[in-house]
Tab-separated table of C-alpha atoms (C1' of nucleotides) in Angstrom:
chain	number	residue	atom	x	y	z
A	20	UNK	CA	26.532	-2.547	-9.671
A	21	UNK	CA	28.648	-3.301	-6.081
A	22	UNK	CA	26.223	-4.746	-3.688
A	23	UNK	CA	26.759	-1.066	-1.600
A	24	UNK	CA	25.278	0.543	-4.195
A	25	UNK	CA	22.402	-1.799	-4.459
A	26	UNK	CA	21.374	-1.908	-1.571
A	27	UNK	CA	21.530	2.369	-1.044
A	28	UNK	CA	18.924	2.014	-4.354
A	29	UNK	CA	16.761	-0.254	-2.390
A	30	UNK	CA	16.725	1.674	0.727
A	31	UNK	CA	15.682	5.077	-1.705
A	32	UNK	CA	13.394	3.605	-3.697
A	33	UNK	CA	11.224	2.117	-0.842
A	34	UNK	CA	11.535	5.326	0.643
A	35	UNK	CA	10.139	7.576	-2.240
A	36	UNK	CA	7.362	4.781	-2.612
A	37	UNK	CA	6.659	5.143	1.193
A	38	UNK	CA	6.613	8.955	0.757
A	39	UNK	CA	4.165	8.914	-2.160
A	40	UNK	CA	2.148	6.380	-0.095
A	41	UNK	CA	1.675	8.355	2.941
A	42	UNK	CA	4.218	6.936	5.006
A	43	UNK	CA	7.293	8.662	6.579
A	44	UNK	CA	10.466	8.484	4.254
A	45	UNK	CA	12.673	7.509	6.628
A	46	UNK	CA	10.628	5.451	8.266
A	47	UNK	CA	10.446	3.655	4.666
A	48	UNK	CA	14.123	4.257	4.438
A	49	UNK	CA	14.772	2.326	7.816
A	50	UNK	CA	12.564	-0.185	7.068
A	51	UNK	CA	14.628	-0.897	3.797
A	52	UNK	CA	17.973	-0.751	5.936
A	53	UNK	CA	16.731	-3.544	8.299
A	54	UNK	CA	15.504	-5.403	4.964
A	55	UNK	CA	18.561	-5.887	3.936
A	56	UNK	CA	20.764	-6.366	7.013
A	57	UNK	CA	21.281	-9.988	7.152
A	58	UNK	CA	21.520	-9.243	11.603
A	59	UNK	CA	19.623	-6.734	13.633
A	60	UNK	CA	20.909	-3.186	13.996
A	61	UNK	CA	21.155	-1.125	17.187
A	62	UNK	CA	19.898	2.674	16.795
A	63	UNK	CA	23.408	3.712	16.204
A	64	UNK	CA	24.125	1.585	13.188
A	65	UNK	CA	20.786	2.606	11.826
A	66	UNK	CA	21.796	6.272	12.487
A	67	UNK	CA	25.350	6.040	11.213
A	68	UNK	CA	24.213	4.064	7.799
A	69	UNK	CA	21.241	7.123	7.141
A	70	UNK	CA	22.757	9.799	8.260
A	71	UNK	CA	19.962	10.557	10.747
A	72	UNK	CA	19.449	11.964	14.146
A	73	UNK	CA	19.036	9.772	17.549
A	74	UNK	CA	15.849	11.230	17.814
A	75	UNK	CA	14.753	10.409	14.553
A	76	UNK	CA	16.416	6.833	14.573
A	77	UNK	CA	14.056	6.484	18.066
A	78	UNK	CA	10.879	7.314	16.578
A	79	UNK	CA	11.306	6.177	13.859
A	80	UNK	CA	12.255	2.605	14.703
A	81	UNK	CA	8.843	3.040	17.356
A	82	UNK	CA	6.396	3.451	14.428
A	83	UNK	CA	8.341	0.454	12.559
A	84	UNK	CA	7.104	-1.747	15.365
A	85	UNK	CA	3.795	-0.245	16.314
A	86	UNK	CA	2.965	-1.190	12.187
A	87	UNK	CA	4.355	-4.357	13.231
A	88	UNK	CA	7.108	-4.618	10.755
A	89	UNK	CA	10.481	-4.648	12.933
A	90	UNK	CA	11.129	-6.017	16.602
A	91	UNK	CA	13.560	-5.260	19.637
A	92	UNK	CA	15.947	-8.097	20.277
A	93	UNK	CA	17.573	-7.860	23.568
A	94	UNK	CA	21.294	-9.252	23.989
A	95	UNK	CA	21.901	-10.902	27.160
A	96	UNK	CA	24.779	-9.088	29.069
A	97	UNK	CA	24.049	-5.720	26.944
A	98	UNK	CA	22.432	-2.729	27.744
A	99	UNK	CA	21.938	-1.627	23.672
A	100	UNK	CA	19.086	-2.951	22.255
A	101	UNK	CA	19.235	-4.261	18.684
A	102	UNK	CA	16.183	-3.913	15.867
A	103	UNK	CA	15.338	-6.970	13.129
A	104	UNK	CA	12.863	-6.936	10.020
A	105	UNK	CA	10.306	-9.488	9.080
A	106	UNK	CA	11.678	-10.285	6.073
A	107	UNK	CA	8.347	-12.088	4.454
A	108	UNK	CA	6.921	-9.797	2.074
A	109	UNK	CA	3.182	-11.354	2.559
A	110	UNK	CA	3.622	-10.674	5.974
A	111	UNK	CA	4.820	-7.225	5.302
A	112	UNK	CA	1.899	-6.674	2.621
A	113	UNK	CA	-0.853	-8.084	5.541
A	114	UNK	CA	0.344	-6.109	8.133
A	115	UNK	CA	0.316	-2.861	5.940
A	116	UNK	CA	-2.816	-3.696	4.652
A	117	UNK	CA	-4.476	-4.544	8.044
A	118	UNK	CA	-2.557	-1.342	10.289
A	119	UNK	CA	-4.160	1.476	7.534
A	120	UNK	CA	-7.545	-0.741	7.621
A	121	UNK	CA	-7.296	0.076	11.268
A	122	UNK	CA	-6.068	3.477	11.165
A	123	UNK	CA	-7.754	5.107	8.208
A	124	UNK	CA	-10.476	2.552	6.314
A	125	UNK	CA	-12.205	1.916	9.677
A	126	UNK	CA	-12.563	5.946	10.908
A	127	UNK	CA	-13.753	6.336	7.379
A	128	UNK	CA	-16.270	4.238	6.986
A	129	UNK	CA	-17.830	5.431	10.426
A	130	UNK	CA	-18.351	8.408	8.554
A	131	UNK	CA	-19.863	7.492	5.672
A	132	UNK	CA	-22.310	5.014	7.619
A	133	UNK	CA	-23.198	8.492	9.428
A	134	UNK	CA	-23.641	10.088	6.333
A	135	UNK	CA	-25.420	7.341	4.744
A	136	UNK	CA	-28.310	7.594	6.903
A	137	UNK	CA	-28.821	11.706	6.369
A	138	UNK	CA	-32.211	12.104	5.441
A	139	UNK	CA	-33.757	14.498	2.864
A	140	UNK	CA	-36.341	15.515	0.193
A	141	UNK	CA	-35.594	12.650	-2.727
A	142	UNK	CA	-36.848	14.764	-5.154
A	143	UNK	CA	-34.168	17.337	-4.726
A	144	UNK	CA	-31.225	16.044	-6.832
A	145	UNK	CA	-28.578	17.629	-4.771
A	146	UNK	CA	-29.909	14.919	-1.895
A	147	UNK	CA	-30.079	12.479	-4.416
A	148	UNK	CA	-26.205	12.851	-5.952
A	149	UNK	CA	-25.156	12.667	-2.136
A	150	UNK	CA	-26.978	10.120	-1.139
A	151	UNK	CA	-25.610	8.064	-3.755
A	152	UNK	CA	-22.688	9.025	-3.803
A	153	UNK	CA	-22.044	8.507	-0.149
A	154	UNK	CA	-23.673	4.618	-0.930
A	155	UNK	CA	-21.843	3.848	-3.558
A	156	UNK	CA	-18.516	4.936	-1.913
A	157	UNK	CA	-19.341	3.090	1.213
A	158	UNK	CA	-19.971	0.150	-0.647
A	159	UNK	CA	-16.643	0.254	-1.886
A	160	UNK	CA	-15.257	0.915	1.525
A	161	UNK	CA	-16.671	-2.114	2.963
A	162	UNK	CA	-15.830	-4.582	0.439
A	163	UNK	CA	-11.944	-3.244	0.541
A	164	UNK	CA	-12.254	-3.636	4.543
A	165	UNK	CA	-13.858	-7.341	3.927
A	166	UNK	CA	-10.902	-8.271	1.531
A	167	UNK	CA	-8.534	-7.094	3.635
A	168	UNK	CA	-9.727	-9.472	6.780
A	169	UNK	CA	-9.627	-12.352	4.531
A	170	UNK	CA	-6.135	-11.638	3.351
A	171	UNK	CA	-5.143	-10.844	6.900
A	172	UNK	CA	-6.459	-14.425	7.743
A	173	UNK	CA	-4.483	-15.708	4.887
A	174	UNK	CA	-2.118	-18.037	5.097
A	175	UNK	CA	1.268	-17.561	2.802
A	176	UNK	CA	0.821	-20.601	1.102
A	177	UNK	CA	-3.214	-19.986	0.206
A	178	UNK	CA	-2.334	-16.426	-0.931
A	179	UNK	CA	0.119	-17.036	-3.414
A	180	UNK	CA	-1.514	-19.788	-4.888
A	181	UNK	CA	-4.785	-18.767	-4.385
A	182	UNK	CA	-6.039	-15.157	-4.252
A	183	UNK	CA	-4.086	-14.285	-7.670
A	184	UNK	CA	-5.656	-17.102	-9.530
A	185	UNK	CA	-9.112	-15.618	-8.969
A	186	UNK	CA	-7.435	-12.626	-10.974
A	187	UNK	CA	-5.992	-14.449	-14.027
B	21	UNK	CA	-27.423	16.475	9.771
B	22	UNK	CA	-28.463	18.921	7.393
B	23	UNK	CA	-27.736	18.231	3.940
B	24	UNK	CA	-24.652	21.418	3.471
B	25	UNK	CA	-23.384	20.255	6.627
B	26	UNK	CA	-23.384	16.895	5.510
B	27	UNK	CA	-21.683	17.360	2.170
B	28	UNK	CA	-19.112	19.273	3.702
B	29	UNK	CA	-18.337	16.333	6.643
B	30	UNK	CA	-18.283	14.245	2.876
B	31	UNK	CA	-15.491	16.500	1.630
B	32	UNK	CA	-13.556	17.046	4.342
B	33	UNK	CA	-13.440	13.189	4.976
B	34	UNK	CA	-12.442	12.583	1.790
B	35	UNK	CA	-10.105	15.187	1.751
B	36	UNK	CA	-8.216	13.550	4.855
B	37	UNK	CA	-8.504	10.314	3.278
B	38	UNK	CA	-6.770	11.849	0.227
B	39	UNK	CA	-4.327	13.414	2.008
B	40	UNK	CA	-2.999	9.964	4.534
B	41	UNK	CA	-2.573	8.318	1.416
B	42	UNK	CA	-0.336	10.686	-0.253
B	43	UNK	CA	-2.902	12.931	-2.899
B	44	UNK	CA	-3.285	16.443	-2.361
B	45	UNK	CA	-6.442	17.357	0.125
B	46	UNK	CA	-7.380	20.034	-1.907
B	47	UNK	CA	-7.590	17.907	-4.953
B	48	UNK	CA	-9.377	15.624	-3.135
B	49	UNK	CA	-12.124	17.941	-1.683
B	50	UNK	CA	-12.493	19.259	-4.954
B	51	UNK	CA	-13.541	15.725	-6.431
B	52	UNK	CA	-15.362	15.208	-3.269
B	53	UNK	CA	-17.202	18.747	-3.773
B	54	UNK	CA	-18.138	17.463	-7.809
B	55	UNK	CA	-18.887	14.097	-6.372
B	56	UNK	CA	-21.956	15.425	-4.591
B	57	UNK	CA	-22.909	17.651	-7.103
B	58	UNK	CA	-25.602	16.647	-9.933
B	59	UNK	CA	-24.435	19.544	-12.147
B	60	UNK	CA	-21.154	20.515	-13.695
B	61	UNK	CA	-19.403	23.585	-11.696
B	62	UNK	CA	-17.579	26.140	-13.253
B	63	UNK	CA	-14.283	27.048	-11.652
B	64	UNK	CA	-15.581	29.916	-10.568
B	65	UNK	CA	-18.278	27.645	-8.204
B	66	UNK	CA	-15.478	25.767	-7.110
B	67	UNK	CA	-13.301	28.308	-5.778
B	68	UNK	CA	-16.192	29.985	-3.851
B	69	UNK	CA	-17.562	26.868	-2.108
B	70	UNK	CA	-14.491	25.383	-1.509
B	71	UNK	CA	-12.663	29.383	-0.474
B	72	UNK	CA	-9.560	28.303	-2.553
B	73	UNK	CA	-7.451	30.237	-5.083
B	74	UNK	CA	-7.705	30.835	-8.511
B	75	UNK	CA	-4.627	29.372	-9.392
B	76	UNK	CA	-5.403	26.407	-6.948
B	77	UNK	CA	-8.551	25.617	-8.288
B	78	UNK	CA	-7.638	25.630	-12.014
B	79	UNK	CA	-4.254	23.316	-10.878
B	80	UNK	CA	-6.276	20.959	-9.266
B	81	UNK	CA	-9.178	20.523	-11.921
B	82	UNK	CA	-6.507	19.950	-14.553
B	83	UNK	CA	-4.501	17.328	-12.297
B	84	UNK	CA	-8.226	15.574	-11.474
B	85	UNK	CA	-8.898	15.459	-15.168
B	86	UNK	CA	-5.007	14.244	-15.678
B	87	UNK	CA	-6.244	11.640	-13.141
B	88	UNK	CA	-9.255	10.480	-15.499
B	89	UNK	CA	-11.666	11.393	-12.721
B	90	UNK	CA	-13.206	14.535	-14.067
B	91	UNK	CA	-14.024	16.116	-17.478
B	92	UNK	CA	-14.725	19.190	-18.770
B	93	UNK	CA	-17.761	20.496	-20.278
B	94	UNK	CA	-18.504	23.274	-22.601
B	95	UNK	CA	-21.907	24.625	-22.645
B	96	UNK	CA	-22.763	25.850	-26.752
B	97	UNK	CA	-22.738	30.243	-26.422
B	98	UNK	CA	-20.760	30.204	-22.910
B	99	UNK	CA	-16.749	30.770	-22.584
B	100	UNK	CA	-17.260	29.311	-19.307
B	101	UNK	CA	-15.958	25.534	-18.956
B	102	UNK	CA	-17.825	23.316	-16.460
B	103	UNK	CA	-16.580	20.869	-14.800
B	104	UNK	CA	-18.449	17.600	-13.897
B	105	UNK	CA	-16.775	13.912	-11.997
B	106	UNK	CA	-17.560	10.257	-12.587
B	107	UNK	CA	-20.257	9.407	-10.078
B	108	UNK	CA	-19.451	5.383	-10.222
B	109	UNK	CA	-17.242	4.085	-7.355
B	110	UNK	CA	-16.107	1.269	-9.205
B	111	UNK	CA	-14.913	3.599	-11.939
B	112	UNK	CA	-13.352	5.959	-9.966
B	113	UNK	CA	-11.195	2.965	-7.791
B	114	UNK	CA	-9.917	1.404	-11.191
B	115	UNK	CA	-8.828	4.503	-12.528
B	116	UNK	CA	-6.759	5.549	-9.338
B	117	UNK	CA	-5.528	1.869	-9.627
B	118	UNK	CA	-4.417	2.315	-12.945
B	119	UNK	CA	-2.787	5.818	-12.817
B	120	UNK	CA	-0.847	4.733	-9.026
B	121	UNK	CA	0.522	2.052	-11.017
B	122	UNK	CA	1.373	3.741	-13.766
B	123	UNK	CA	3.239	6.668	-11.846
B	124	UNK	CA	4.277	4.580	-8.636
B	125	UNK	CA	4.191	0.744	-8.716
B	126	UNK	CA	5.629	0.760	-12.660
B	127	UNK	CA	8.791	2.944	-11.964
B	128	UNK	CA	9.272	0.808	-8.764
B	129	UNK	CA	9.082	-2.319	-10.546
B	130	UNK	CA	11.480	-1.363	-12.865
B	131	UNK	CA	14.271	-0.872	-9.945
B	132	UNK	CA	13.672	-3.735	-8.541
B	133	UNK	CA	14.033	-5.621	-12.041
B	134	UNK	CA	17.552	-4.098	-11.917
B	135	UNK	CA	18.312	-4.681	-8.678
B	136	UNK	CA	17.394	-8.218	-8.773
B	137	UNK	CA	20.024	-8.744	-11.597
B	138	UNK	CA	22.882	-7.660	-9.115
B	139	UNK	CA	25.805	-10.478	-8.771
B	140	UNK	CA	27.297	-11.185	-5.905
B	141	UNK	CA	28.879	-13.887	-3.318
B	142	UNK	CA	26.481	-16.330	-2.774
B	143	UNK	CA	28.427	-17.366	0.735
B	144	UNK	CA	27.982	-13.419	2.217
B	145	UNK	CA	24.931	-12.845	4.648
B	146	UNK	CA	24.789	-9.197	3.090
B	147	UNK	CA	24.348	-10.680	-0.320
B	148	UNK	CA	21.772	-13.133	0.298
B	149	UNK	CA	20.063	-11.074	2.202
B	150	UNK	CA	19.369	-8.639	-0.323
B	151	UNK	CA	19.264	-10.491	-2.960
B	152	UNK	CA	16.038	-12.455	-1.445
B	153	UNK	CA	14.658	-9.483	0.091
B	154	UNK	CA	14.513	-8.092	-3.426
B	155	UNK	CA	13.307	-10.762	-5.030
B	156	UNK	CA	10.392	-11.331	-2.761
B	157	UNK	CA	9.261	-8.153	-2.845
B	158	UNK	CA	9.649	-7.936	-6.598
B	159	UNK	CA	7.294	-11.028	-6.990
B	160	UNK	CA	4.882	-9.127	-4.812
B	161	UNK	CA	4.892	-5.814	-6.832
B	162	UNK	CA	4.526	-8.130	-9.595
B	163	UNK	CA	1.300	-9.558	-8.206
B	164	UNK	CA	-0.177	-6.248	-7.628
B	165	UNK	CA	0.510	-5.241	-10.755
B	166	UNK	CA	-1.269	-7.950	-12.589
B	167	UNK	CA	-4.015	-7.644	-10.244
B	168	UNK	CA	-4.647	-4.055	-11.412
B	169	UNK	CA	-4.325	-5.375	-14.494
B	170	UNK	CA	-7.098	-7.141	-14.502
B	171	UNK	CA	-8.921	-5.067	-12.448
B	172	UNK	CA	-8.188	-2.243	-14.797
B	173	UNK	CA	-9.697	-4.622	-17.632
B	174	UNK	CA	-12.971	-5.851	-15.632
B	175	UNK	CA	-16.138	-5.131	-16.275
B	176	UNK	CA	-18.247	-3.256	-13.723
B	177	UNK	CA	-20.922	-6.406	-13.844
B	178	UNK	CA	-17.925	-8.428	-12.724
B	179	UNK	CA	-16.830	-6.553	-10.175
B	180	UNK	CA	-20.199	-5.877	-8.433
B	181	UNK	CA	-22.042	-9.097	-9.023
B	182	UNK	CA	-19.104	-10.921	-7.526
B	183	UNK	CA	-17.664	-8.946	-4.664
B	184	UNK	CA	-20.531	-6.230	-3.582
B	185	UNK	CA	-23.451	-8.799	-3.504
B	186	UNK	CA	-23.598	-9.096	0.084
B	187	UNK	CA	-23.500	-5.007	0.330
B	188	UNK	CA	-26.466	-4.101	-1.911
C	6	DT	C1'	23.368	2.919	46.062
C	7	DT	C1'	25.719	4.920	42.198
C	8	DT	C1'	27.190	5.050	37.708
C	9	DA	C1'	27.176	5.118	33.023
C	10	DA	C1'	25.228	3.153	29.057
C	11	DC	C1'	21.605	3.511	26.944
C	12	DT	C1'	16.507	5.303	25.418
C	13	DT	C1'	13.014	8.797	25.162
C	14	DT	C1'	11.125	13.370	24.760
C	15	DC	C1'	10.020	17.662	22.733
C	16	DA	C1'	10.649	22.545	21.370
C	17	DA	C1'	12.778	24.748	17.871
C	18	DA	C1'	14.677	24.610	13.155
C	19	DA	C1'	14.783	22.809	8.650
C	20	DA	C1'	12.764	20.821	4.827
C	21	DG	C1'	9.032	19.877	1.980
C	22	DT	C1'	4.501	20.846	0.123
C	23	DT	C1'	0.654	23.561	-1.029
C	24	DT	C1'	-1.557	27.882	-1.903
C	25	DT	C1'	-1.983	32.448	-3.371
C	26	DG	C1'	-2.801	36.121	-6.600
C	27	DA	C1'	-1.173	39.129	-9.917
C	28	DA	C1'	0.351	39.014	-14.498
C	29	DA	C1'	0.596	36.744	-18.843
C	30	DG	C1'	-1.665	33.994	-22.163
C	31	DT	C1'	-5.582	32.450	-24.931
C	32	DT	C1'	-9.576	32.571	-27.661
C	33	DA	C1'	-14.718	33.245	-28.828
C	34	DA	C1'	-17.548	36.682	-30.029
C	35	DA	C1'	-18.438	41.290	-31.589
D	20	DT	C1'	-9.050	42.951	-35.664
D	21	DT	C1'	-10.100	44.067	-31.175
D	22	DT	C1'	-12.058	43.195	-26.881
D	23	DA	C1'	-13.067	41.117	-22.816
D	24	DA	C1'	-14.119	36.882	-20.739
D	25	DC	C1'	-11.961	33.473	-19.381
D	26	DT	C1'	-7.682	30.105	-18.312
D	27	DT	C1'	-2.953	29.325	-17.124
D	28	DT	C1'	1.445	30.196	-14.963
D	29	DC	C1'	4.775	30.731	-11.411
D	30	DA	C1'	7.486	33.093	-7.761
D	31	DA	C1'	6.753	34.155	-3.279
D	32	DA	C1'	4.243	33.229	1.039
D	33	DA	C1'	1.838	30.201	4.052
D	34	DC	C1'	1.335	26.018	5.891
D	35	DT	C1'	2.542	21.195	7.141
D	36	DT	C1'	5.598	17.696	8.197
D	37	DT	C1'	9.868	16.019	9.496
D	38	DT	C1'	14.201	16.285	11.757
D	39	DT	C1'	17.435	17.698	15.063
D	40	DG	C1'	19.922	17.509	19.376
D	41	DA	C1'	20.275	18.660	23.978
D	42	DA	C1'	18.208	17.481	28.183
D	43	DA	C1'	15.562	14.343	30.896
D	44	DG	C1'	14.489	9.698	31.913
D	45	DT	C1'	15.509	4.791	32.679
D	46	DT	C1'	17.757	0.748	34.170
D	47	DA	C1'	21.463	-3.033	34.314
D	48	DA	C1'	25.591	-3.802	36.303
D	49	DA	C1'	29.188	-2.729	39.520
DNA sequence: TTTAACTTTCAAAAAGTTTTGAAAGTTAAA
DNA sequence: TTTAACTTTCAAAACTTTTTGAAAGTTAAA
């Protein structure tokens, strides 16, 4: 397989996992692109390569950095502005892991403490599926929200020789 | 809160949470909706309280149950099937581990085994970029999939005693 | 300043996904 | 076997999300 090839795999695949995780395809798609570009991009290259709009390059490249994942570099002497990728895929994994904590764990589990306190006639066994339902889930919740702090707090080098063992 | 306006904050939260990380909402609020309930529901019960198709409902039942998270029930004298969900978090969270990887993080994996196989000049940016890129992210995947693994394979005594304690 | 090289916005269009419901299929009981 | 109670299918419609691109906004350099 030529290296072109390879690399237009890469930048597919991690978009159909994005999509079937919740997260934009091109934004995936871009996010592969800067992956594997050795030197950061400017908007144009990164529409020219994916055959995307400027608008879409725009936003797109936006979200990138508000999860964290890709940053401006500025030029001195040019007006362009040019777009880089952590590379680290621990860091990549943490700041995932830590942005949808933030943006969809947390709201949830606001809920379910709400519902968790709903109070009603124990003997009726509708009340009594919810309630412990709702507990059981929240439970849950909490102890994915307390694992991802500690692997947010992580350092690299305790993760991978760390955390997995406790799995093995 | 009343308890009907309760459950249905519980399945439209769930629903939502479904939906941001790429399942169906519907199929979502309808495991939500058998969550809460202490009975099996017939498809019938299911389309009313949820206001949802035929079609829809039986779809969605059949992809839950594809999903390991519901099964049906037949009641001796009654063509009717019934329709009843796993109450236990801990269940449900390993076996939406264990189909994701199955349908997602397997077929990624194997990619990325290709990929990493690709030749190429050691002395070009492009290559080496890639090349690591994939390699990292590979050994991630990798990780997550032997932590489902044993995840998949743990018992529910493991689980709780050793991550929930401070929760209960 | 002014200019022009760039970035951002956003309404409309396109693409993708989900839902509907009528018709076809199935099967348990009579 | 026939019937009718139920389940399943699937093409078309509705809905949701994403993308486009032209216009507006910004700002560094001349």
């Amino acid at each position: 397989m030529e290296l072109a090839e390879a690399k237009q795999k890469f930048i597919d695949t991690w978009g159909r996992l994005g999509s079937e995780w919740g997260i934009n395809r091109t934004m995936a798609q871009v996010h592969a692109l800067l992956l594997v570009s050795p030197d950061p991009l400017s908007a144009e290259e990164v529409m020219s390569q994916l055959s995307i709009s400027r608008g879409n390059a725009n936003m797109t490249l936006r979200d990138l950095i508000s999860w964290g994942l890709v940053e401006k570099q500025h030029r001195p002497g040019e007006r362009k502005e040019y777009f880089f990728a952590d590379k680290d895929a621990w860091n990549i994994a943490r700041q995932v892991a830590k942005e949808r904590k933030k943006r969809e764990l947390e709201p949830m589990l606001r809920v379910l403490n709400e519902l968790a306190e709903v109070e009603g006639d124990s003997k009726d066994p509708h009340f009594k599926t919810f309630q412990s339902s709702v507990k059981d889930i929240r439970a849950l919740a909490q102890n994915a929200n307390k694992t991802i702090d500690t692997m947010v707090r992580a350092e690299e080098n305790w993760f991978w020789s760390t955390f997995f063992k406790l799995f093995k």
